[in-house]
Amino acid sequence: MENKQKKGMKPLHILLLVLGGILLLALAMGATMLIQQAARTKRPAAIATPEPTATPEATPIPDRSYAVLENPAFVPELDKLGLTEAELDYFGEENFAPEMWVDLTPDGFSGAVIRNIAVGYSYVVLDGSYYRLGEGSDGKGVLDVLLCDLNADDEPDLLYTYHFGTTEDGETKVGWFDCVDRRSVVSSFGMQKAYLALSEEDGAYLVYRCTRSVDETGAFALHFTDRIGEILEKGGELYLMME
């Protein structure tokens, strides 16, 4: 009888032993976690990063203005403009009078650069000779001129932008007048329905889009907008290195 009671209690003993073991294991794990937490080095607080600074504004490029020849240092000589009889008949000789010309001459240039406000024809006047700039008979003619040494031959030359065509299909190109060879090279690239202006910055010759405002006399100003790229010369040809 006594032996039967002992055999019936054995599963209960086993269950108590298992529960006791689980409890001891849980206590041991909890103690370990407390010890690790106490020993763990406290992390430093994150350092606040400064607010991002504003993007610097582009260096402002001053507007460039060109005035009508009110008191010209020279009176354009009609017979040196290279006009045909048909052109004179069509446009009228009065449209080539002294007051019909805008002075585009850059500072430091020994000659003159002029543009007719009625016809748009533009010329370099150098040592008494006239050299036509640009192409086409319509449009605004030369818009902007810089004195330059694009081919690095230590001789001053002219870099210019030239607009031609009608309002609907007008185009502006970049040209280069070599004062040594007395020839004008017009770029193969151009911008349709846009005006272009020039700027020398850190020894580089840059081309910009621009807007154009004209007063009642025919004088005009250029207002620079976005930069397009750099003008380069190689082998007597002009190239545009895009931004």
PDB file of C-alpha atoms in Angstrom:
ATOM      1  CA  MET A   1       0.000   0.000   0.000  1.00  0.00           C
ATOM      2  CA  GLU A   2       2.796   2.364   0.918  1.00  0.00           C
ATOM      3  CA  ASN A   3       4.669   1.529  -2.291  1.00  0.00           C
ATOM      4  CA  LYS A   4       1.638   2.385  -4.430  1.00  0.00           C
ATOM      5  CA  GLN A   5       1.339   5.856  -2.909  1.00  0.00           C
ATOM      6  CA  LYS A   6       4.992   6.638  -3.627  1.00  0.00           C
ATOM      7  CA  LYS A   7       4.599   5.603  -7.269  1.00  0.00           C
ATOM      8  CA  GLY A   8       1.538   7.835  -7.649  1.00  0.00           C
ATOM      9  CA  MET A   9       3.393  10.954  -6.446  1.00  0.00           C
ATOM     10  CA  LYS A  10       6.341  10.668  -8.852  1.00  0.00           C
ATOM     11  CA  PRO A  11       4.803  12.670 -11.795  1.00  0.00           C
ATOM     12  CA  LEU A  12       4.033  15.530  -9.401  1.00  0.00           C
ATOM     13  CA  HIS A  13       7.631  15.617  -8.253  1.00  0.00           C
ATOM     14  CA  ILE A  14       8.813  15.762 -11.836  1.00  0.00           C
ATOM     15  CA  LEU A  15       6.459  18.659 -12.632  1.00  0.00           C
ATOM     16  CA  LEU A  16       7.649  20.597  -9.571  1.00  0.00           C
ATOM     17  CA  LEU A  17      11.266  20.033 -10.536  1.00  0.00           C
ATOM     18  CA  VAL A  18      10.636  21.283 -14.086  1.00  0.00           C
ATOM     19  CA  LEU A  19       8.808  24.397 -12.907  1.00  0.00           C
ATOM     20  CA  GLY A  20      11.547  25.089 -10.387  1.00  0.00           C
ATOM     21  CA  GLY A  21      14.187  24.792 -13.074  1.00  0.00           C
ATOM     22  CA  ILE A  22      12.327  27.202 -15.366  1.00  0.00           C
ATOM     23  CA  LEU A  23      11.980  29.713 -12.545  1.00  0.00           C
ATOM     24  CA  LEU A  24      15.663  29.511 -11.683  1.00  0.00           C
ATOM     25  CA  LEU A  25      16.568  29.980 -15.377  1.00  0.00           C
ATOM     26  CA  ALA A  26      14.308  33.031 -15.649  1.00  0.00           C
ATOM     27  CA  LEU A  27      15.813  34.547 -12.505  1.00  0.00           C
ATOM     28  CA  ALA A  28      19.330  33.977 -13.816  1.00  0.00           C
ATOM     29  CA  MET A  29      18.540  35.583 -17.201  1.00  0.00           C
ATOM     30  CA  GLY A  30      16.906  38.577 -15.522  1.00  0.00           C
ATOM     31  CA  ALA A  31      19.908  39.099 -13.274  1.00  0.00           C
ATOM     32  CA  THR A  32      22.269  38.886 -16.244  1.00  0.00           C
ATOM     33  CA  MET A  33      20.293  41.520 -18.160  1.00  0.00           C
ATOM     34  CA  LEU A  34      20.306  43.875 -15.166  1.00  0.00           C
ATOM     35  CA  ILE A  35      24.060  43.496 -14.781  1.00  0.00           C
ATOM     36  CA  GLN A  36      24.651  44.172 -18.509  1.00  0.00           C
ATOM     37  CA  GLN A  37      22.354  47.194 -18.455  1.00  0.00           C
ATOM     38  CA  ALA A  38      24.177  48.665 -15.487  1.00  0.00           C
ATOM     39  CA  ALA A  39      27.572  48.058 -17.059  1.00  0.00           C
ATOM     40  CA  ARG A  40      26.628  49.432 -20.483  1.00  0.00           C
ATOM     41  CA  THR A  41      28.220  52.835 -21.330  1.00  0.00           C
ATOM     42  CA  LYS A  42      25.642  55.493 -21.877  1.00  0.00           C
ATOM     43  CA  ARG A  43      25.658  56.828 -25.474  1.00  0.00           C
ATOM     44  CA  PRO A  44      26.287  60.561 -25.941  1.00  0.00           C
ATOM     45  CA  ALA A  45      23.389  62.647 -27.176  1.00  0.00           C
ATOM     46  CA  ALA A  46      23.333  63.316 -30.938  1.00  0.00           C
ATOM     47  CA  ILE A  47      24.849  66.655 -31.958  1.00  0.00           C
ATOM     48  CA  ALA A  48      22.358  68.841 -33.788  1.00  0.00           C
ATOM     49  CA  THR A  49      23.520  69.638 -37.348  1.00  0.00           C
ATOM     50  CA  PRO A  50      23.323  73.270 -38.408  1.00  0.00           C
ATOM     51  CA  GLU A  51      20.600  74.371 -40.786  1.00  0.00           C
ATOM     52  CA  PRO A  52      21.743  74.189 -44.440  1.00  0.00           C
ATOM     53  CA  THR A  53      22.972  77.512 -45.759  1.00  0.00           C
ATOM     54  CA  ALA A  54      21.178  79.171 -48.667  1.00  0.00           C
ATOM     55  CA  THR A  55      22.533  78.493 -52.145  1.00  0.00           C
ATOM     56  CA  PRO A  56      24.770  81.442 -53.145  1.00  0.00           C
ATOM     57  CA  GLU A  57      23.287  83.635 -55.820  1.00  0.00           C
ATOM     58  CA  ALA A  58      25.071  83.843 -59.149  1.00  0.00           C
ATOM     59  CA  THR A  59      27.387  86.794 -59.531  1.00  0.00           C
ATOM     60  CA  PRO A  60      25.227  89.479 -61.117  1.00  0.00           C
ATOM     61  CA  ILE A  61      26.314  90.497 -64.598  1.00  0.00           C
ATOM     62  CA  PRO A  62      25.688  94.145 -65.341  1.00  0.00           C
ATOM     63  CA  ASP A  63      23.386  94.983 -68.203  1.00  0.00           C
ATOM     64  CA  ARG A  64      25.110  96.301 -71.305  1.00  0.00           C
ATOM     65  CA  SER A  65      23.730  99.295 -73.175  1.00  0.00           C
ATOM     66  CA  TYR A  66      24.372 100.657 -76.644  1.00  0.00           C
ATOM     67  CA  ALA A  67      23.527 104.236 -77.587  1.00  0.00           C
ATOM     68  CA  VAL A  68      22.713 105.860 -80.907  1.00  0.00           C
ATOM     69  CA  LEU A  69      25.492 107.938 -82.452  1.00  0.00           C
ATOM     70  CA  GLU A  70      24.236 111.398 -81.443  1.00  0.00           C
ATOM     71  CA  ASN A  71      27.572 113.068 -82.145  1.00  0.00           C
ATOM     72  CA  PRO A  72      29.524 110.450 -84.066  1.00  0.00           C
ATOM     73  CA  ALA A  73      33.290 110.634 -84.130  1.00  0.00           C
ATOM     74  CA  PHE A  74      32.925 109.724 -87.777  1.00  0.00           C
ATOM     75  CA  VAL A  75      30.144 109.897 -90.322  1.00  0.00           C
ATOM     76  CA  PRO A  76      29.677 106.517 -92.021  1.00  0.00           C
ATOM     77  CA  GLU A  77      30.739 106.818 -95.638  1.00  0.00           C
ATOM     78  CA  LEU A  78      27.933 105.505 -97.811  1.00  0.00           C
ATOM     79  CA  ASP A  79      30.170 104.381-100.643  1.00  0.00           C
ATOM     80  CA  LYS A  80      32.173 102.106 -98.271  1.00  0.00           C
ATOM     81  CA  LEU A  81      29.172 100.149 -96.965  1.00  0.00           C
ATOM     82  CA  GLY A  82      29.201  97.788 -99.931  1.00  0.00           C
ATOM     83  CA  LEU A  83      25.575  98.467-100.781  1.00  0.00           C
ATOM     84  CA  THR A  84      24.196  97.680-104.198  1.00  0.00           C
ATOM     85  CA  GLU A  85      22.044 100.124-106.142  1.00  0.00           C
ATOM     86  CA  ALA A  86      19.093  97.804-105.568  1.00  0.00           C
ATOM     87  CA  GLU A  87      19.632  97.951-101.787  1.00  0.00           C
ATOM     88  CA  LEU A  88      19.874 101.737-101.812  1.00  0.00           C
ATOM     89  CA  ASP A  89      16.696 101.980-103.851  1.00  0.00           C
ATOM     90  CA  TYR A  90      14.864  99.518-101.621  1.00  0.00           C
ATOM     91  CA  PHE A  91      15.914 100.896 -98.212  1.00  0.00           C
ATOM     92  CA  GLY A  92      16.348 104.562 -99.176  1.00  0.00           C
ATOM     93  CA  GLU A  93      19.521 106.547 -98.723  1.00  0.00           C
ATOM     94  CA  GLU A  94      17.987 108.423 -95.769  1.00  0.00           C
ATOM     95  CA  ASN A  95      18.060 105.200 -93.709  1.00  0.00           C
ATOM     96  CA  PHE A  96      21.852 105.266 -93.783  1.00  0.00           C
ATOM     97  CA  ALA A  97      22.217 108.814 -92.419  1.00  0.00           C
ATOM     98  CA  PRO A  98      24.528 109.327 -89.370  1.00  0.00           C
ATOM     99  CA  GLU A  99      21.629 109.369 -86.872  1.00  0.00           C
ATOM    100  CA  MET A 100      20.568 105.874 -88.006  1.00  0.00           C
ATOM    101  CA  TRP A 101      23.589 104.141 -86.496  1.00  0.00           C
ATOM    102  CA  VAL A 102      24.160 102.618 -83.040  1.00  0.00           C
ATOM    103  CA  ASP A 103      27.654 102.655 -81.550  1.00  0.00           C
ATOM    104  CA  LEU A 104      28.714  99.126 -80.510  1.00  0.00           C
ATOM    105  CA  THR A 105      32.430  99.866 -80.143  1.00  0.00           C
ATOM    106  CA  PRO A 106      33.947  98.068 -77.115  1.00  0.00           C
ATOM    107  CA  ASP A 107      36.330  99.957 -74.843  1.00  0.00           C
ATOM    108  CA  GLY A 108      39.950  99.744 -75.970  1.00  0.00           C
ATOM    109  CA  PHE A 109      39.221  98.996 -79.618  1.00  0.00           C
ATOM    110  CA  SER A 110      41.126 101.214 -82.032  1.00  0.00           C
ATOM    111  CA  GLY A 111      38.411 101.103 -84.700  1.00  0.00           C
ATOM    112  CA  ALA A 112      34.629 101.259 -84.469  1.00  0.00           C
ATOM    113  CA  VAL A 113      31.720  98.850 -84.544  1.00  0.00           C
ATOM    114  CA  ILE A 114      28.408 100.268 -85.791  1.00  0.00           C
ATOM    115  CA  ARG A 115      24.947  98.932 -86.563  1.00  0.00           C
ATOM    116  CA  ASN A 116      22.165 100.472 -88.617  1.00  0.00           C
ATOM    117  CA  ILE A 117      18.898 100.684 -86.663  1.00  0.00           C
ATOM    118  CA  ALA A 118      16.702 100.713 -89.773  1.00  0.00           C
ATOM    119  CA  VAL A 119      18.243  97.874 -91.747  1.00  0.00           C
ATOM    120  CA  GLY A 120      20.298  95.935 -89.199  1.00  0.00           C
ATOM    121  CA  TYR A 121      23.507  95.963 -91.259  1.00  0.00           C
ATOM    122  CA  SER A 122      26.555  95.982 -88.978  1.00  0.00           C
ATOM    123  CA  TYR A 123      30.175  96.865 -89.691  1.00  0.00           C
ATOM    124  CA  VAL A 124      33.657  96.982 -88.267  1.00  0.00           C
ATOM    125  CA  VAL A 125      35.401 100.181 -89.303  1.00  0.00           C
ATOM    126  CA  LEU A 126      39.155  99.708 -89.150  1.00  0.00           C
ATOM    127  CA  ASP A 127      41.872 101.849 -90.718  1.00  0.00           C
ATOM    128  CA  GLY A 128      39.325 103.512 -92.990  1.00  0.00           C
ATOM    129  CA  SER A 129      37.907 100.234 -94.335  1.00  0.00           C
ATOM    130  CA  TYR A 130      34.445  98.791 -93.627  1.00  0.00           C
ATOM    131  CA  TYR A 131      33.886  95.087 -92.949  1.00  0.00           C
ATOM    132  CA  ARG A 132      30.393  93.658 -92.815  1.00  0.00           C
ATOM    133  CA  LEU A 133      29.545  91.532 -89.747  1.00  0.00           C
ATOM    134  CA  GLY A 134      27.023  88.728 -89.676  1.00  0.00           C
ATOM    135  CA  GLU A 135      24.714  87.443 -92.355  1.00  0.00           C
ATOM    136  CA  GLY A 136      21.257  88.032 -93.751  1.00  0.00           C
ATOM    137  CA  SER A 137      19.405  91.252 -94.427  1.00  0.00           C
ATOM    138  CA  ASP A 138      16.654  90.907 -91.818  1.00  0.00           C
ATOM    139  CA  GLY A 139      16.856  90.897 -88.044  1.00  0.00           C
ATOM    140  CA  LYS A 140      18.528  93.078 -85.421  1.00  0.00           C
ATOM    141  CA  GLY A 141      22.104  92.755 -86.659  1.00  0.00           C
ATOM    142  CA  VAL A 142      24.934  92.741 -84.136  1.00  0.00           C
ATOM    143  CA  LEU A 143      23.616  92.588 -80.574  1.00  0.00           C
ATOM    144  CA  ASP A 144      26.753  92.470 -78.453  1.00  0.00           C
ATOM    145  CA  VAL A 145      30.513  92.889 -78.930  1.00  0.00           C
ATOM    146  CA  LEU A 146      33.566  92.017 -76.819  1.00  0.00           C
ATOM    147  CA  LEU A 147      37.198  92.871 -77.422  1.00  0.00           C
ATOM    148  CA  CYS A 148      39.065  89.569 -77.185  1.00  0.00           C
ATOM    149  CA  ASP A 149      42.106  87.513 -78.132  1.00  0.00           C
ATOM    150  CA  LEU A 150      40.257  84.299 -78.822  1.00  0.00           C
ATOM    151  CA  ASN A 151      43.025  82.636 -80.836  1.00  0.00           C
ATOM    152  CA  ALA A 152      45.760  83.697 -78.372  1.00  0.00           C
ATOM    153  CA  ASP A 153      47.935  85.426 -80.979  1.00  0.00           C
ATOM    154  CA  ASP A 154      48.412  88.530 -78.795  1.00  0.00           C
ATOM    155  CA  GLU A 155      46.375  90.578 -81.263  1.00  0.00           C
ATOM    156  CA  PRO A 156      42.987  92.122 -80.375  1.00  0.00           C
ATOM    157  CA  ASP A 157      39.966  90.655 -82.115  1.00  0.00           C
ATOM    158  CA  LEU A 158      36.189  91.017 -81.784  1.00  0.00           C
ATOM    159  CA  LEU A 159      33.690  88.470 -80.537  1.00  0.00           C
ATOM    160  CA  TYR A 160      30.082  89.329 -81.307  1.00  0.00           C
ATOM    161  CA  THR A 161      26.541  87.966 -81.371  1.00  0.00           C
ATOM    162  CA  TYR A 162      24.402  88.521 -84.446  1.00  0.00           C
ATOM    163  CA  HIS A 163      20.631  88.244 -84.907  1.00  0.00           C
ATOM    164  CA  PHE A 164      19.060  87.696 -88.310  1.00  0.00           C
ATOM    165  CA  GLY A 165      15.740  86.593 -89.760  1.00  0.00           C
ATOM    166  CA  THR A 166      12.173  87.654 -89.116  1.00  0.00           C
ATOM    167  CA  THR A 167      10.355  87.647 -85.793  1.00  0.00           C
ATOM    168  CA  GLU A 168       8.903  84.204 -86.536  1.00  0.00           C
ATOM    169  CA  ASP A 169      12.131  82.481 -87.623  1.00  0.00           C
ATOM    170  CA  GLY A 170      14.836  84.721 -86.140  1.00  0.00           C
ATOM    171  CA  GLU A 171      18.126  83.203 -85.011  1.00  0.00           C
ATOM    172  CA  THR A 172      21.184  84.438 -83.120  1.00  0.00           C
ATOM    173  CA  LYS A 173      24.708  83.200 -83.745  1.00  0.00           C
ATOM    174  CA  VAL A 174      28.157  84.005 -82.395  1.00  0.00           C
ATOM    175  CA  GLY A 175      30.764  85.537 -84.701  1.00  0.00           C
ATOM    176  CA  TRP A 176      34.462  86.296 -84.463  1.00  0.00           C
ATOM    177  CA  PHE A 177      36.254  89.034 -86.396  1.00  0.00           C
ATOM    178  CA  ASP A 178      39.980  88.427 -86.810  1.00  0.00           C
ATOM    179  CA  CYS A 179      41.529  91.897 -86.910  1.00  0.00           C
ATOM    180  CA  VAL A 180      44.785  90.559 -88.378  1.00  0.00           C
ATOM    181  CA  ASP A 181      43.284  88.665 -91.316  1.00  0.00           C
ATOM    182  CA  ARG A 182      40.340  91.108 -91.495  1.00  0.00           C
ATOM    183  CA  ARG A 183      37.823  88.298 -91.853  1.00  0.00           C
ATOM    184  CA  SER A 184      34.661  87.355 -89.993  1.00  0.00           C
ATOM    185  CA  VAL A 185      33.792  83.787 -88.965  1.00  0.00           C
ATOM    186  CA  VAL A 186      30.200  82.969 -87.980  1.00  0.00           C
ATOM    187  CA  SER A 187      29.553  79.929 -85.804  1.00  0.00           C
ATOM    188  CA  SER A 188      27.635  76.931 -87.130  1.00  0.00           C
ATOM    189  CA  PHE A 189      25.549  76.808 -83.946  1.00  0.00           C
ATOM    190  CA  GLY A 190      22.762  79.245 -83.116  1.00  0.00           C
ATOM    191  CA  MET A 191      19.710  79.840 -80.958  1.00  0.00           C
ATOM    192  CA  GLN A 192      16.325  80.229 -82.587  1.00  0.00           C
ATOM    193  CA  LYS A 193      13.908  82.869 -81.294  1.00  0.00           C
ATOM    194  CA  ALA A 194      16.468  83.990 -78.711  1.00  0.00           C
ATOM    195  CA  TYR A 195      18.988  86.787 -78.167  1.00  0.00           C
ATOM    196  CA  LEU A 196      22.552  86.087 -77.066  1.00  0.00           C
ATOM    197  CA  ALA A 197      25.052  88.226 -75.164  1.00  0.00           C
ATOM    198  CA  LEU A 198      28.700  87.815 -74.239  1.00  0.00           C
ATOM    199  CA  SER A 199      30.768  88.037 -71.087  1.00  0.00           C
ATOM    200  CA  GLU A 200      34.467  87.646 -70.291  1.00  0.00           C
ATOM    201  CA  GLU A 201      34.962  85.913 -66.943  1.00  0.00           C
ATOM    202  CA  ASP A 202      38.307  84.705 -65.584  1.00  0.00           C
ATOM    203  CA  GLY A 203      39.842  84.676 -69.058  1.00  0.00           C
ATOM    204  CA  ALA A 204      36.966  82.685 -70.599  1.00  0.00           C
ATOM    205  CA  TYR A 205      34.501  84.034 -73.160  1.00  0.00           C
ATOM    206  CA  LEU A 206      30.982  82.994 -72.211  1.00  0.00           C
ATOM    207  CA  VAL A 207      27.676  83.262 -74.013  1.00  0.00           C
ATOM    208  CA  TYR A 208      24.386  83.998 -72.232  1.00  0.00           C
ATOM    209  CA  ARG A 209      20.773  84.168 -73.218  1.00  0.00           C
ATOM    210  CA  CYS A 210      19.458  87.686 -72.794  1.00  0.00           C
ATOM    211  CA  THR A 211      16.448  89.874 -73.259  1.00  0.00           C
ATOM    212  CA  ARG A 212      16.577  93.164 -75.130  1.00  0.00           C
ATOM    213  CA  SER A 213      14.877  96.490 -74.500  1.00  0.00           C
ATOM    214  CA  VAL A 214      14.855  99.376 -77.001  1.00  0.00           C
ATOM    215  CA  ASP A 215      14.077 103.063 -76.468  1.00  0.00           C
ATOM    216  CA  GLU A 216      12.487 105.502 -78.884  1.00  0.00           C
ATOM    217  CA  THR A 217      15.861 106.508 -80.379  1.00  0.00           C
ATOM    218  CA  GLY A 218      16.852 102.960 -81.307  1.00  0.00           C
ATOM    219  CA  ALA A 219      19.376 102.611 -78.475  1.00  0.00           C
ATOM    220  CA  PHE A 220      19.054  99.298 -76.655  1.00  0.00           C
ATOM    221  CA  ALA A 221      20.099  97.429 -73.522  1.00  0.00           C
ATOM    222  CA  LEU A 222      20.781  93.739 -72.962  1.00  0.00           C
ATOM    223  CA  HIS A 223      19.611  91.993 -69.808  1.00  0.00           C
ATOM    224  CA  PHE A 224      21.496  88.768 -69.125  1.00  0.00           C
ATOM    225  CA  THR A 225      19.607  85.642 -68.055  1.00  0.00           C
ATOM    226  CA  ASP A 226      21.020  82.073 -68.056  1.00  0.00           C
ATOM    227  CA  ARG A 227      24.523  81.051 -69.125  1.00  0.00           C
ATOM    228  CA  ILE A 228      24.822  78.644 -72.064  1.00  0.00           C
ATOM    229  CA  GLY A 229      28.519  77.846 -72.329  1.00  0.00           C
ATOM    230  CA  GLU A 230      32.019  78.903 -73.363  1.00  0.00           C
ATOM    231  CA  ILE A 231      33.137  80.013 -76.829  1.00  0.00           C
ATOM    232  CA  LEU A 232      36.349  78.393 -78.112  1.00  0.00           C
ATOM    233  CA  GLU A 233      38.355  78.868 -81.317  1.00  0.00           C
ATOM    234  CA  LYS A 234      40.322  76.135 -83.059  1.00  0.00           C
ATOM    235  CA  GLY A 235      41.760  76.221 -86.542  1.00  0.00           C
ATOM    236  CA  GLY A 236      39.836  79.364 -87.408  1.00  0.00           C
ATOM    237  CA  GLU A 237      36.473  77.836 -86.425  1.00  0.00           C
ATOM    238  CA  LEU A 238      34.206  78.637 -83.478  1.00  0.00           C
ATOM    239  CA  TYR A 239      32.963  76.022 -81.053  1.00  0.00           C
ATOM    240  CA  LEU A 240      30.531  76.124 -78.152  1.00  0.00           C
ATOM    241  CA  MET A 241      31.364  74.131 -75.027  1.00  0.00           C
ATOM    242  CA  MET A 242      28.005  73.684 -73.327  1.00  0.00           C
ATOM    243  CA  GLU A 243      27.556  74.017 -69.573  1.00  0.00           C
TER     244      GLU A 243
END
